[in-house]
Coordinates of C-alpha atoms and ligand atoms in Angstrom, one line a residue:
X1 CA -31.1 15.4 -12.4
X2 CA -29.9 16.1 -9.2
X3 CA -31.4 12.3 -7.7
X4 CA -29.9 10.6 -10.8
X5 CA -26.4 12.0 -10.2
X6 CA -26.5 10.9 -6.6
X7 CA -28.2 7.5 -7.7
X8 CA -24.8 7.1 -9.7
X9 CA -22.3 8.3 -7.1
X10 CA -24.1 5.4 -4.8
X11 CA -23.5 2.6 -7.2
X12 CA -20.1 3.6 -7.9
X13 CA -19.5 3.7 -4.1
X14 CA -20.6 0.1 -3.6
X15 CA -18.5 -1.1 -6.6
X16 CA -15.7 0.8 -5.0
X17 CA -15.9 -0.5 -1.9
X18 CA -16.4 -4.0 -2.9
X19 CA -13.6 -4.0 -5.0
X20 CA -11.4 -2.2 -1.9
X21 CA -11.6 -5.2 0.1
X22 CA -8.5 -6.4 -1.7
X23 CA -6.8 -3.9 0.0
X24 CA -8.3 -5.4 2.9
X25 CA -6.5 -8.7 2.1
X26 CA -2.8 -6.5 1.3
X27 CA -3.1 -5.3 5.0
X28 CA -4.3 -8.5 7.0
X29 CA -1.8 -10.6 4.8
X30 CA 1.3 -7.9 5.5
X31 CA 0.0 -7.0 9.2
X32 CA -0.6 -10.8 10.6
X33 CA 2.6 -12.5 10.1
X34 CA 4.5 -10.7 12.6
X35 CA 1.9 -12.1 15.6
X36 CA 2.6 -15.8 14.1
X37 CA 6.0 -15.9 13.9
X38 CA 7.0 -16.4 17.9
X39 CA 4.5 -19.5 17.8
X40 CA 5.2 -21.4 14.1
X41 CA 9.2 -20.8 15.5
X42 CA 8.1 -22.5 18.2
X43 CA 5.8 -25.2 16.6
X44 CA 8.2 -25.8 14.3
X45 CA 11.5 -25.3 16.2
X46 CA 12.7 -23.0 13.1
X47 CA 15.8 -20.9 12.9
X48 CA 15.9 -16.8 13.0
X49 CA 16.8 -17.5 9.2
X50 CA 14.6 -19.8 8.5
X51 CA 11.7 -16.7 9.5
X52 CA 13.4 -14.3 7.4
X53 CA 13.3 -17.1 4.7
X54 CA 9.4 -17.3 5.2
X55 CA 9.1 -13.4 5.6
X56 CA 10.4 -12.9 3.0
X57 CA 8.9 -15.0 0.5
X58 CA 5.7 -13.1 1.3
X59 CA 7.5 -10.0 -0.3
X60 CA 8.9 -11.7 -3.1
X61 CA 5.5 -13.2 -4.6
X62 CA 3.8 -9.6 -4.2
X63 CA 6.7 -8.6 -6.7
X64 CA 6.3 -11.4 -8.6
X65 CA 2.6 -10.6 -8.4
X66 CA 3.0 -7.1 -9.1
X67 CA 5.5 -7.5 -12.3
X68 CA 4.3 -10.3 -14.6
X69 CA 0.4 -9.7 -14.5
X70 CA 0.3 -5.9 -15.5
X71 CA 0.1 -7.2 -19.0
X72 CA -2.9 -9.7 -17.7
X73 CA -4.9 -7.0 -16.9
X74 CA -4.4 -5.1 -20.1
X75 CA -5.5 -8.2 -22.0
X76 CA -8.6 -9.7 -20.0
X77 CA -9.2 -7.0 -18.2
X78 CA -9.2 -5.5 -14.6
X79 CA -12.3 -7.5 -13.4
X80 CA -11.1 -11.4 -14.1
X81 CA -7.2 -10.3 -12.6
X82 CA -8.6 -9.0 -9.4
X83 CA -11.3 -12.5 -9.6
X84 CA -7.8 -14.7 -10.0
X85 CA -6.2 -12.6 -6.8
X86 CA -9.5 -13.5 -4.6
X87 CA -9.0 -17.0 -5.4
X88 CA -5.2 -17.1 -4.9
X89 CA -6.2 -15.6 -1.0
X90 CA -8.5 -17.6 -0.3
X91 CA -6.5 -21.0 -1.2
X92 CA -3.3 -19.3 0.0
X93 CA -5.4 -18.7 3.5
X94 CA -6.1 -22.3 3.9
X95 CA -3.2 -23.7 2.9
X96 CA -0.4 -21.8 5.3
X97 CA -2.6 -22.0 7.5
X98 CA -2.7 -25.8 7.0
X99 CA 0.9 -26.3 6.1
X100 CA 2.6 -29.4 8.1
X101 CA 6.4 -28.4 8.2
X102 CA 8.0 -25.0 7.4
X103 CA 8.5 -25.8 3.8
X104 CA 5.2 -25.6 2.7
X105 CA 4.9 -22.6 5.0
X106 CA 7.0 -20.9 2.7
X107 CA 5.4 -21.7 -0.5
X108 CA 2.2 -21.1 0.7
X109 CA 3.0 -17.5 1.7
X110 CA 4.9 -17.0 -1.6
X111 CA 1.5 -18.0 -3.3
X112 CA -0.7 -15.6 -0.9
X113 CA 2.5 -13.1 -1.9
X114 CA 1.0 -13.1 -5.5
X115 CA -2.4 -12.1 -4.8
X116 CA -0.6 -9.4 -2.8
X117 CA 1.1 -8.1 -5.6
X118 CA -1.7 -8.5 -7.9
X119 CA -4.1 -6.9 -6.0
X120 CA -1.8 -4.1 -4.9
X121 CA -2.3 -2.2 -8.3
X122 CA -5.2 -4.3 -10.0
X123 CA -7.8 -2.9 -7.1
X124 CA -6.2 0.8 -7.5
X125 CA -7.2 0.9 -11.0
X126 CA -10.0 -0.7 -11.2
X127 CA -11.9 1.7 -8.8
X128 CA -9.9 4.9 -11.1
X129 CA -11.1 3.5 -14.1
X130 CA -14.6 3.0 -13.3
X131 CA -15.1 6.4 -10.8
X132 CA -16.3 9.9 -11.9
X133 CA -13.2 12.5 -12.1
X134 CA -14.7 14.4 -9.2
X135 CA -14.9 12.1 -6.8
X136 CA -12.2 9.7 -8.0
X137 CA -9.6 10.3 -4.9
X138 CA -11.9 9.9 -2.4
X139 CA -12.8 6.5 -4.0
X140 CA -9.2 5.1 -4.8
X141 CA -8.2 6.0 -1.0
X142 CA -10.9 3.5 -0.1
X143 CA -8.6 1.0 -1.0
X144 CA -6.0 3.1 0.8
X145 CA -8.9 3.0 3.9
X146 CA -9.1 -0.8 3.6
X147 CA -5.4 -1.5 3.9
X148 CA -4.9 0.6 7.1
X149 CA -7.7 -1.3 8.4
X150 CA -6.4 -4.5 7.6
X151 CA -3.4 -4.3 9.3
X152 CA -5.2 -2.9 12.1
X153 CA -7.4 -6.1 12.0
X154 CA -4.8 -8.3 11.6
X155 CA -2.9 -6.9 15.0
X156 CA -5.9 -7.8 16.6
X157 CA -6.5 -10.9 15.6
X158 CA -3.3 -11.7 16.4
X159 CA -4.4 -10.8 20.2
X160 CA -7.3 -12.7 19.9
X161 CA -5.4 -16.1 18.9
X162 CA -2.3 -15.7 20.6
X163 CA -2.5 -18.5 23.5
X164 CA 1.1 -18.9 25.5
X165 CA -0.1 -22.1 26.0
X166 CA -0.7 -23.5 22.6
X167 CA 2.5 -23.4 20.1
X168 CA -0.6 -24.2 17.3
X169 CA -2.2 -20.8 18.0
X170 CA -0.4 -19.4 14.3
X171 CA -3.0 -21.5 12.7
X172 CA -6.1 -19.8 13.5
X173 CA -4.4 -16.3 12.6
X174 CA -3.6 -17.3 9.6
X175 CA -7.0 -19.0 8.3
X176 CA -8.6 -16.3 9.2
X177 CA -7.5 -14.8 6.0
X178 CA -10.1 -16.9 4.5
X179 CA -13.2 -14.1 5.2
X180 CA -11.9 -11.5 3.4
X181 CA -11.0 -13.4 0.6
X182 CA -14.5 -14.9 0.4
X183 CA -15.8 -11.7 0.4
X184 CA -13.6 -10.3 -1.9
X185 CA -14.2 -13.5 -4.5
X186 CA -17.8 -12.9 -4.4
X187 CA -18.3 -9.8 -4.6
X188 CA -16.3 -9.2 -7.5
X189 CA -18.4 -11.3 -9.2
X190 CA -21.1 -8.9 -9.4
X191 CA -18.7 -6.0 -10.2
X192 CA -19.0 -4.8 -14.0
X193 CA -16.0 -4.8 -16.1
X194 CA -14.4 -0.8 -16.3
X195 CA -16.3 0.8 -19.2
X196 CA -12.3 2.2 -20.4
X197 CA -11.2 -1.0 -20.5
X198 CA -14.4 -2.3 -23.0
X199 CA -14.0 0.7 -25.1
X200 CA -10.4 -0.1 -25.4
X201 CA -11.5 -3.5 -26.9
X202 CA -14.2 -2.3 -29.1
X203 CA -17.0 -3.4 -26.6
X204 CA -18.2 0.0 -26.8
X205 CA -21.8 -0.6 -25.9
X206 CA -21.1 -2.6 -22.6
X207 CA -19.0 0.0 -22.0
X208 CA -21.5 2.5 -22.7
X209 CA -24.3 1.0 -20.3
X210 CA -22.2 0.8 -17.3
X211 CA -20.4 4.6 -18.1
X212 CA -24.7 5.4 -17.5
X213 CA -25.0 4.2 -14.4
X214 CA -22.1 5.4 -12.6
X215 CA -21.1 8.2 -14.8
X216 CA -23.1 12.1 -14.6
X217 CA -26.0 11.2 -17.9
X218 CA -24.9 14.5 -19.4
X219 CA -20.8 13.6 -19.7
X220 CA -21.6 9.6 -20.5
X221 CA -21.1 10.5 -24.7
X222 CA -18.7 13.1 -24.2
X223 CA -16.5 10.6 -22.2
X224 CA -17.0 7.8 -24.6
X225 CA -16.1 10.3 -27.4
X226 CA -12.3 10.9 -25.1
X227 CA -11.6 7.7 -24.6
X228 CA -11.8 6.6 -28.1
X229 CA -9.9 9.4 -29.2
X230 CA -7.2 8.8 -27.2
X231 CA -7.1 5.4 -28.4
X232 CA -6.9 6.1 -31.7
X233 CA -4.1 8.1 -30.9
X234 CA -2.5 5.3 -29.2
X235 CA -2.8 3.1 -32.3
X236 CA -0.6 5.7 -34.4
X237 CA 2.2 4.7 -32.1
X238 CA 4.4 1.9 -32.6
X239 CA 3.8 -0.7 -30.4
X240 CA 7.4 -2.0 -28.5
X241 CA 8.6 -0.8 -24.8
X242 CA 5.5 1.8 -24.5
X243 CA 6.1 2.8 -21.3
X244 CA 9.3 4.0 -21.3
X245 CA 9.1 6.2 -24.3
X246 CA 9.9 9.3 -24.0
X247 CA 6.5 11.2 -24.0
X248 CA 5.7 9.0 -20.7
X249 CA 9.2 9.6 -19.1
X250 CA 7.8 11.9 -16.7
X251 CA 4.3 9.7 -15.9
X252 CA 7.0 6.8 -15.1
X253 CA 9.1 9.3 -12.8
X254 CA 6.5 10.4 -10.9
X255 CA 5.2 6.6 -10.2
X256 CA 8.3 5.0 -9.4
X257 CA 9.0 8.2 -7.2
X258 CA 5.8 8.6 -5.2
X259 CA 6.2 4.8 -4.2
X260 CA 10.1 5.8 -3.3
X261 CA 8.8 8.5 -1.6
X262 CA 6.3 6.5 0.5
X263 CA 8.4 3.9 1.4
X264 CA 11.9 5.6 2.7
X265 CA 10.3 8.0 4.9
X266 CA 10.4 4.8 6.7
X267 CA 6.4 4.1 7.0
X268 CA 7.2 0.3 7.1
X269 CA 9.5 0.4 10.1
X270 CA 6.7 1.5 12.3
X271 CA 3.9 -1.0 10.7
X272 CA 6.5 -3.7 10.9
X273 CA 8.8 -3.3 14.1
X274 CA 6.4 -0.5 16.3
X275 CA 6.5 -3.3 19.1
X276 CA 10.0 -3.2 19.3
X277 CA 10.4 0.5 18.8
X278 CA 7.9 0.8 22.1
X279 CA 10.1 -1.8 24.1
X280 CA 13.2 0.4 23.0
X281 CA 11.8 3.4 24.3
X282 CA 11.1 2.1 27.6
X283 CA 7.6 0.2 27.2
X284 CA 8.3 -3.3 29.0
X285 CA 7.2 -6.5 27.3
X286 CA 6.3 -7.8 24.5
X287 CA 2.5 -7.1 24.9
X288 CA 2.7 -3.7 25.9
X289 CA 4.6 -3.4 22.8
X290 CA 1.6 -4.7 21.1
X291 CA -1.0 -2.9 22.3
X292 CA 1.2 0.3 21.6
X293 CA 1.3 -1.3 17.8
X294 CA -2.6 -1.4 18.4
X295 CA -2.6 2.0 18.7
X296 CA -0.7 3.0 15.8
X297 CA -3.5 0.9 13.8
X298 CA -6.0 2.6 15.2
X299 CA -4.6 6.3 14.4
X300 CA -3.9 4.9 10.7
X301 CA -7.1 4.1 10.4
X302 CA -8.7 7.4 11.7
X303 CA -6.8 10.0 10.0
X304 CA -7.2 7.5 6.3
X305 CA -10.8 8.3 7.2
X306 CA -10.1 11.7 6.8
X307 CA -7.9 11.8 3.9
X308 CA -11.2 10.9 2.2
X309 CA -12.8 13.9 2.7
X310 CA -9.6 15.8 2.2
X311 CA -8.0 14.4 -1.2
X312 CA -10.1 15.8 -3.7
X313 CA -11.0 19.5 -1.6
X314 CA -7.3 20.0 -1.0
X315 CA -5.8 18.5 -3.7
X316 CA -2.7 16.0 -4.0
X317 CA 0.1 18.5 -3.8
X318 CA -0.6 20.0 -1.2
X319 CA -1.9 17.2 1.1
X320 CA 2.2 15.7 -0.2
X321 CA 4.0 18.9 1.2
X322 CA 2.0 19.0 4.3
X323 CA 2.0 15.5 4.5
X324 CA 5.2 15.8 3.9
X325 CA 6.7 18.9 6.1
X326 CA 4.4 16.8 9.8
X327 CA 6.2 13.6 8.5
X328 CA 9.9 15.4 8.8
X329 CA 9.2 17.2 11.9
X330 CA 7.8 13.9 13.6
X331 CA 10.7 11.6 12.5
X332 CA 13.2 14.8 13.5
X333 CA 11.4 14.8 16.8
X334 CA 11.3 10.9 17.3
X335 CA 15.1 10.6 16.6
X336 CA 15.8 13.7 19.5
X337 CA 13.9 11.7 22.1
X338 CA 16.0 8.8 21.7
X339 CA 19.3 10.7 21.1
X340 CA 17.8 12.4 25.1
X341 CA 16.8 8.6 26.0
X342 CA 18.9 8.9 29.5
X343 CA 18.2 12.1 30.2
X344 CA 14.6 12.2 29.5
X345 CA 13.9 9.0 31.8
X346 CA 10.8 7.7 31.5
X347 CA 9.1 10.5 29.8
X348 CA 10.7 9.3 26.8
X349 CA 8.3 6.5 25.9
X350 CA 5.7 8.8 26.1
X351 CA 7.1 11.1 24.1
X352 CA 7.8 8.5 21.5
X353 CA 4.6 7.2 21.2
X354 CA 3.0 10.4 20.8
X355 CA 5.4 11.6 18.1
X356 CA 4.9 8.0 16.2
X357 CA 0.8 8.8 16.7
X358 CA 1.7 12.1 15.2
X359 CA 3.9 10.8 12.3
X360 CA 1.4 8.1 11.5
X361 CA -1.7 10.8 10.8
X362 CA 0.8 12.8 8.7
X363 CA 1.6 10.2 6.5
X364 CA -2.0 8.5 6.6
X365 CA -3.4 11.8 4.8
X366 CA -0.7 12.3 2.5
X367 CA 1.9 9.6 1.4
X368 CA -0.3 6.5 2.3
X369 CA -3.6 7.2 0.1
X370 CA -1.5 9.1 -2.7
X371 CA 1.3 7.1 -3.6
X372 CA -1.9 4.2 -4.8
X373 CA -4.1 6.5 -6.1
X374 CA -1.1 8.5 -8.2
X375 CA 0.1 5.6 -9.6
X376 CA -3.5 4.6 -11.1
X377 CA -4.1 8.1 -13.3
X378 CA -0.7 8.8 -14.6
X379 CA -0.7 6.6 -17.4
X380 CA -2.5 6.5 -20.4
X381 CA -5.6 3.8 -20.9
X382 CA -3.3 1.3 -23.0
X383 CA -0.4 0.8 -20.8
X384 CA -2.4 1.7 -17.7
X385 CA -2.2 -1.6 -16.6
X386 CA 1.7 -2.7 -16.8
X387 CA 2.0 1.0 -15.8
X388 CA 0.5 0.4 -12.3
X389 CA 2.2 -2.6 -11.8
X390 CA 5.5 -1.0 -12.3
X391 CA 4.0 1.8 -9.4
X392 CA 3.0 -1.3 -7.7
X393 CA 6.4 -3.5 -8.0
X394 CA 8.5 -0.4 -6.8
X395 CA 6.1 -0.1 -3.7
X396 CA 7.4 -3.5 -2.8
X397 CA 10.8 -3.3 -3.7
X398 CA 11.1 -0.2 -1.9
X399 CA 9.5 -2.1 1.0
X400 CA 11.6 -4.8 0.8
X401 CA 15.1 -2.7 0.8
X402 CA 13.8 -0.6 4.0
X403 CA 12.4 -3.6 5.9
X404 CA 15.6 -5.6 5.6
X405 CA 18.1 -2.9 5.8
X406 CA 16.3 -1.1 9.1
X407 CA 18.3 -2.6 12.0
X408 CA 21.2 -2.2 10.0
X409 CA 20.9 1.8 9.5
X410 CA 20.4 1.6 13.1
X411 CA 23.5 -0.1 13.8
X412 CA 25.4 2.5 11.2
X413 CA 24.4 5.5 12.8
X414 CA 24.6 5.0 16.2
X415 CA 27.3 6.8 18.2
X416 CA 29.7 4.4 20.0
X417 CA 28.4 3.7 23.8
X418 CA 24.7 5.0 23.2
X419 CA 23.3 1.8 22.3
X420 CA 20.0 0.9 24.4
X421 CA 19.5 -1.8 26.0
X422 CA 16.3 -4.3 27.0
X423 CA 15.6 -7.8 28.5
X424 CA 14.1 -9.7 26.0
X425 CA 12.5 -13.5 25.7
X426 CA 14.3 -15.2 23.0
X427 CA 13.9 -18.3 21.1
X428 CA 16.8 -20.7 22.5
X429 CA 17.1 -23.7 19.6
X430 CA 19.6 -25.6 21.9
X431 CA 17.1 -25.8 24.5
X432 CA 13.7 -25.2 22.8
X433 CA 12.7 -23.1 24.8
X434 CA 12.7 -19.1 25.5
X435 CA 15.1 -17.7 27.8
X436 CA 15.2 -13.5 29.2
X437 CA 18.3 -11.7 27.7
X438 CA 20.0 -8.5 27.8
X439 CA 19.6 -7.2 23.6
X440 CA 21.8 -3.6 22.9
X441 CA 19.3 -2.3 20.3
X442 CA 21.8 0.5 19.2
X443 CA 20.2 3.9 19.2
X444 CA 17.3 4.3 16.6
X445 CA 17.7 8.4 16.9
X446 CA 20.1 8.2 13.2
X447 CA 17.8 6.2 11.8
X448 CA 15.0 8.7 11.9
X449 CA 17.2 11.5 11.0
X450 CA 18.2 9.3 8.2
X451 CA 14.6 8.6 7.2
X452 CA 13.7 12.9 7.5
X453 CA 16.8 14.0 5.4
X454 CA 15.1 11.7 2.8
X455 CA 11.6 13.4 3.5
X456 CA 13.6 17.4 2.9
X457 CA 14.5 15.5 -0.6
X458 CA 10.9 14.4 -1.8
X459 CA 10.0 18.1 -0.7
X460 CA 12.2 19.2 -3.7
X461 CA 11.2 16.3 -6.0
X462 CA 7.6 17.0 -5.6
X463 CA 7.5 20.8 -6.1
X464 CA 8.9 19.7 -10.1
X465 CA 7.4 16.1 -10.3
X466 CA 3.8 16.1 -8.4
X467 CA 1.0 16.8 -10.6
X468 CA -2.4 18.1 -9.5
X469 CA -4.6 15.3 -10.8
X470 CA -7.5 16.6 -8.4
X471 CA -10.7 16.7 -10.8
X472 CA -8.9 16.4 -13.9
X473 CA -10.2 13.4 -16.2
X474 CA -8.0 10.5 -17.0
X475 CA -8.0 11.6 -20.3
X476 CA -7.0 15.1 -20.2
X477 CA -3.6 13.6 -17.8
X478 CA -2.6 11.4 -20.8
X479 CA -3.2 14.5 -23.4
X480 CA -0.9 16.3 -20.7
X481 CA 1.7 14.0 -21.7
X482 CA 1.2 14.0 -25.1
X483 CA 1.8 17.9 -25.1
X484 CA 5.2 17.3 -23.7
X485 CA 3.9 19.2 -20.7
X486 CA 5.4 19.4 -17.3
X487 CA 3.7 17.7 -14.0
X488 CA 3.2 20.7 -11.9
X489 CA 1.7 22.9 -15.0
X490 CA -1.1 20.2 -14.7
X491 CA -4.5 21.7 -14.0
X492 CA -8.3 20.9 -13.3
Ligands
BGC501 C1 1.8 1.4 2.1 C2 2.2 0.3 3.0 C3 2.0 0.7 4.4 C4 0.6 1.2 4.6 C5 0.4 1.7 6.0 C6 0.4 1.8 2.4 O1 0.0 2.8 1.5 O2 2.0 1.1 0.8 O3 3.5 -0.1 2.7 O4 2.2 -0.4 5.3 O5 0.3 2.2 3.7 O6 -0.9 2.2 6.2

């Protein structure tokens, strides 16, 4: 019994990790666009709008991604909508990387944006549906795992390709997108279809041989018999706007919040703009702000490793409230090193690259695995799938709205006459060329403050809204619901 269980947890973690690479793409694609952009400005003698413009429709195909194929994935299920996002990366790889003028730029990341989207809560659910309760977590941070590395990955390759010398370089960083996404494609092609998903269509003995071989032998029947329960249930509901009535209010709070959560305790503003945070503390140059970006990638990536082995000891609370309380203390500690910028000299870029190091493991423990693997077991089998795309489509718009309105905060909260300033190379349109200027950055010290008072706040939310989901079966969440329950009185 005891070979056959771990037979099972070996095929489930392949599948797992197979399907994960996905998240693999969602990193490289988000990470690598920031190391392009000096040099397709350049190649393309492109305005600072014109960037955001391309930036930006990135973001908007992930939500477009993330809203309008939830539904897809309810209907043909989870295998052939995460089989359409390989394709979309690997043809959206090719062509931006191919693309002649800035136009076609733009499309071509708006395509690759889709994929993002889609994959951003297909892969999630896909690897809850099909993993044994006790072990689920650890499997759904994979994913988690795959995206830290993918950004990481993508900062390097970004090294690799940058040449001073050659205003083409963008091109190789870009098609290098294509390995992941031919991984991805066929791999997934071996990947069985989730045995809830065939059940939920009345394939109940497909489902049934593939619940064998990655399921414990002696819970296979037992969880057939749950799942079809709880479908029957479903049917005795009527069928318009399921997920916002009111017996899934609370599953719908808590995924819209998580992913609020995640995203304005200002995680993005350090993947994004870490270069430029280093510069403002002191580092000098843009490759030493780089490499300090490196760095951050490579502490993600650590400390996800060990959210692994901590999500399903600890449990999901209370990873979030310590998560949580090192995330506040780091960003509070971050802000006072800048508000002390004169005074601290040149200790102060030390200091605030430790403290990011620090606020980066916090968050890659807690907020970073949970808000994805949260979002996946919350709602019941029927509406799991627009359900996660709704977790999945707040992620980004959260994203979006602290991305854009970043510098901005700055600017609001910094005290008159404590702005800091750097020598920077900037793109010059009238000349086409870059010329060294003197940039007042404002004083990033409110920001953080900002971004910590909104971390004391998700404290609160999550001691009423957080629920325990450690070892407890999909099934027995959604009968949670059903019972008019409240999260935190949810229980293994
Ligand atoms: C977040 C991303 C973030 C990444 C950092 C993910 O869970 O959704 O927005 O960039 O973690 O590791």
């Amino acid at each position: 019994m005891m070979k056959e269980g771990t037979y099972n947890k070996n095929v489930v973690v392949v599948i797992a990790a197979v399907a994960a690479t996905g998240g693999l793409l969602f990193g490289f694609d988000t990470g690598v666009i920031s190391g392009a952009i000096p040099f397709f400005q350049q190649n393309f003698q492109l305005s600072n709008s014109m960037i955001e413009n391309i930036t930006t429709a990135g973001l908007l195909g992930a939500v477009i991604g993330a809203a309008f194929t939830g539904r897809l994935s309810d209907i043909f299920g989870r295998k052939k909508t995460i089989l359409t996002a390989a394709v979309i990366f690997v043809v959206g790889a090719v062509w931006s990387g191919w693309a002649p003028n800035a136009h076609v730029l733009m499309y071509a990341r708006l395509f690759i944006g889709l994929a993002i989207g889609i994959s951003s809560f297909s892969v999630p659910l896909y690897i809850a549906e099909i993993s044994p309760s006790k072990i689920r977590g650890r499997l759904v941070s994979l994913f988690q795992l795959l995206i830290t590395i993918g950004i990481l990955v993508s900062y390097l390759s970004d090294l690799a390709f940058a040449n001073n010398n050659d205003v083409e370089s963008w091109r190789p960083m870009l098609y290098a997108g294509v390995v992941p996404g031919l991984i991805l494609l066929i791999g997934i092609l071996f990947l069985p279809e989730t045995p809830r998903w065939l059940i939920s269509k009345g394939r109940e003995e497909e489902g049934r041989r593939i619940l064998k071989r990655i399921e414990e032998p002696e819970i296979v029947e037992k969880s057939i018999q749950q799942i079809k329960t709880e479908i029957e249930k479903d049917k005795e509901r009527p069928n318009f706007s399921e997920v916002f009535r009111p017996w899934l209010r609370n599953a719908l709070i808590i995924a819209v919040g998580i992913m609020f959560v995640q995203q304005f305790v200002g995680i993005n503003t350090v993947i994004y703009y870490s270069p430029k945070i280093f510069m403002i503390a002191g580092f000098e140059g843009a490759r030493a702000g780089i490499w300090g970006s490196v760095s951050v990638g490579v502490v993600n990536v650590l400390f996800t490793i060990l959210s692994l082995f901590l999500i399903d000891k600890i449990g999901r609370r209370k990873l979030y409230f310590i998560g949580l309380s090192g995330i506040i203390i780091s960003l509070l500690a971050l802000g006072l090193v800048f508000a002390l910028h004169t005074q601290l000299g040149d200790t102060g870029k030390w200091l605030a690259i430790v403290f990011v190091w620090i606020y980066i493991a916090f968050f890659a423990i807690s907020l970073g695995p949970l808000g994805w693997l949260i979002i996946s077991e919350v709602f019941p089998l029927r509406i799991r799938g627009i359900g996660t795309s709704i977790g999945s489509l707040s992620n980004w718009f959260f994203n979006g709205l602290v991305a854009f309105t970043f510098f901005k905060i700055i600017k609001l909260f910094t005290v008159h006459g404590t702005g800091i300033i750097t020598q920077e190379k900037l793109y010059d349109a009238a000349t086409n060329s870059f010329v060294t200027k003197a940039v007042d950055n404002g004083n990033p010290a409110g920001a953080f403050w900002f971004y910590a008072a909104i971390g004391i706040l998700a404290i609160i939310w999550g001691y009423f809204y957080l629920p325990e989901t450690k070892g407890v079966s999909l099934e027995k969440i959604e009968e949670h619901w059903r019972q008019g329950k409240k999260p935190r009185d949810l229980k293994e």
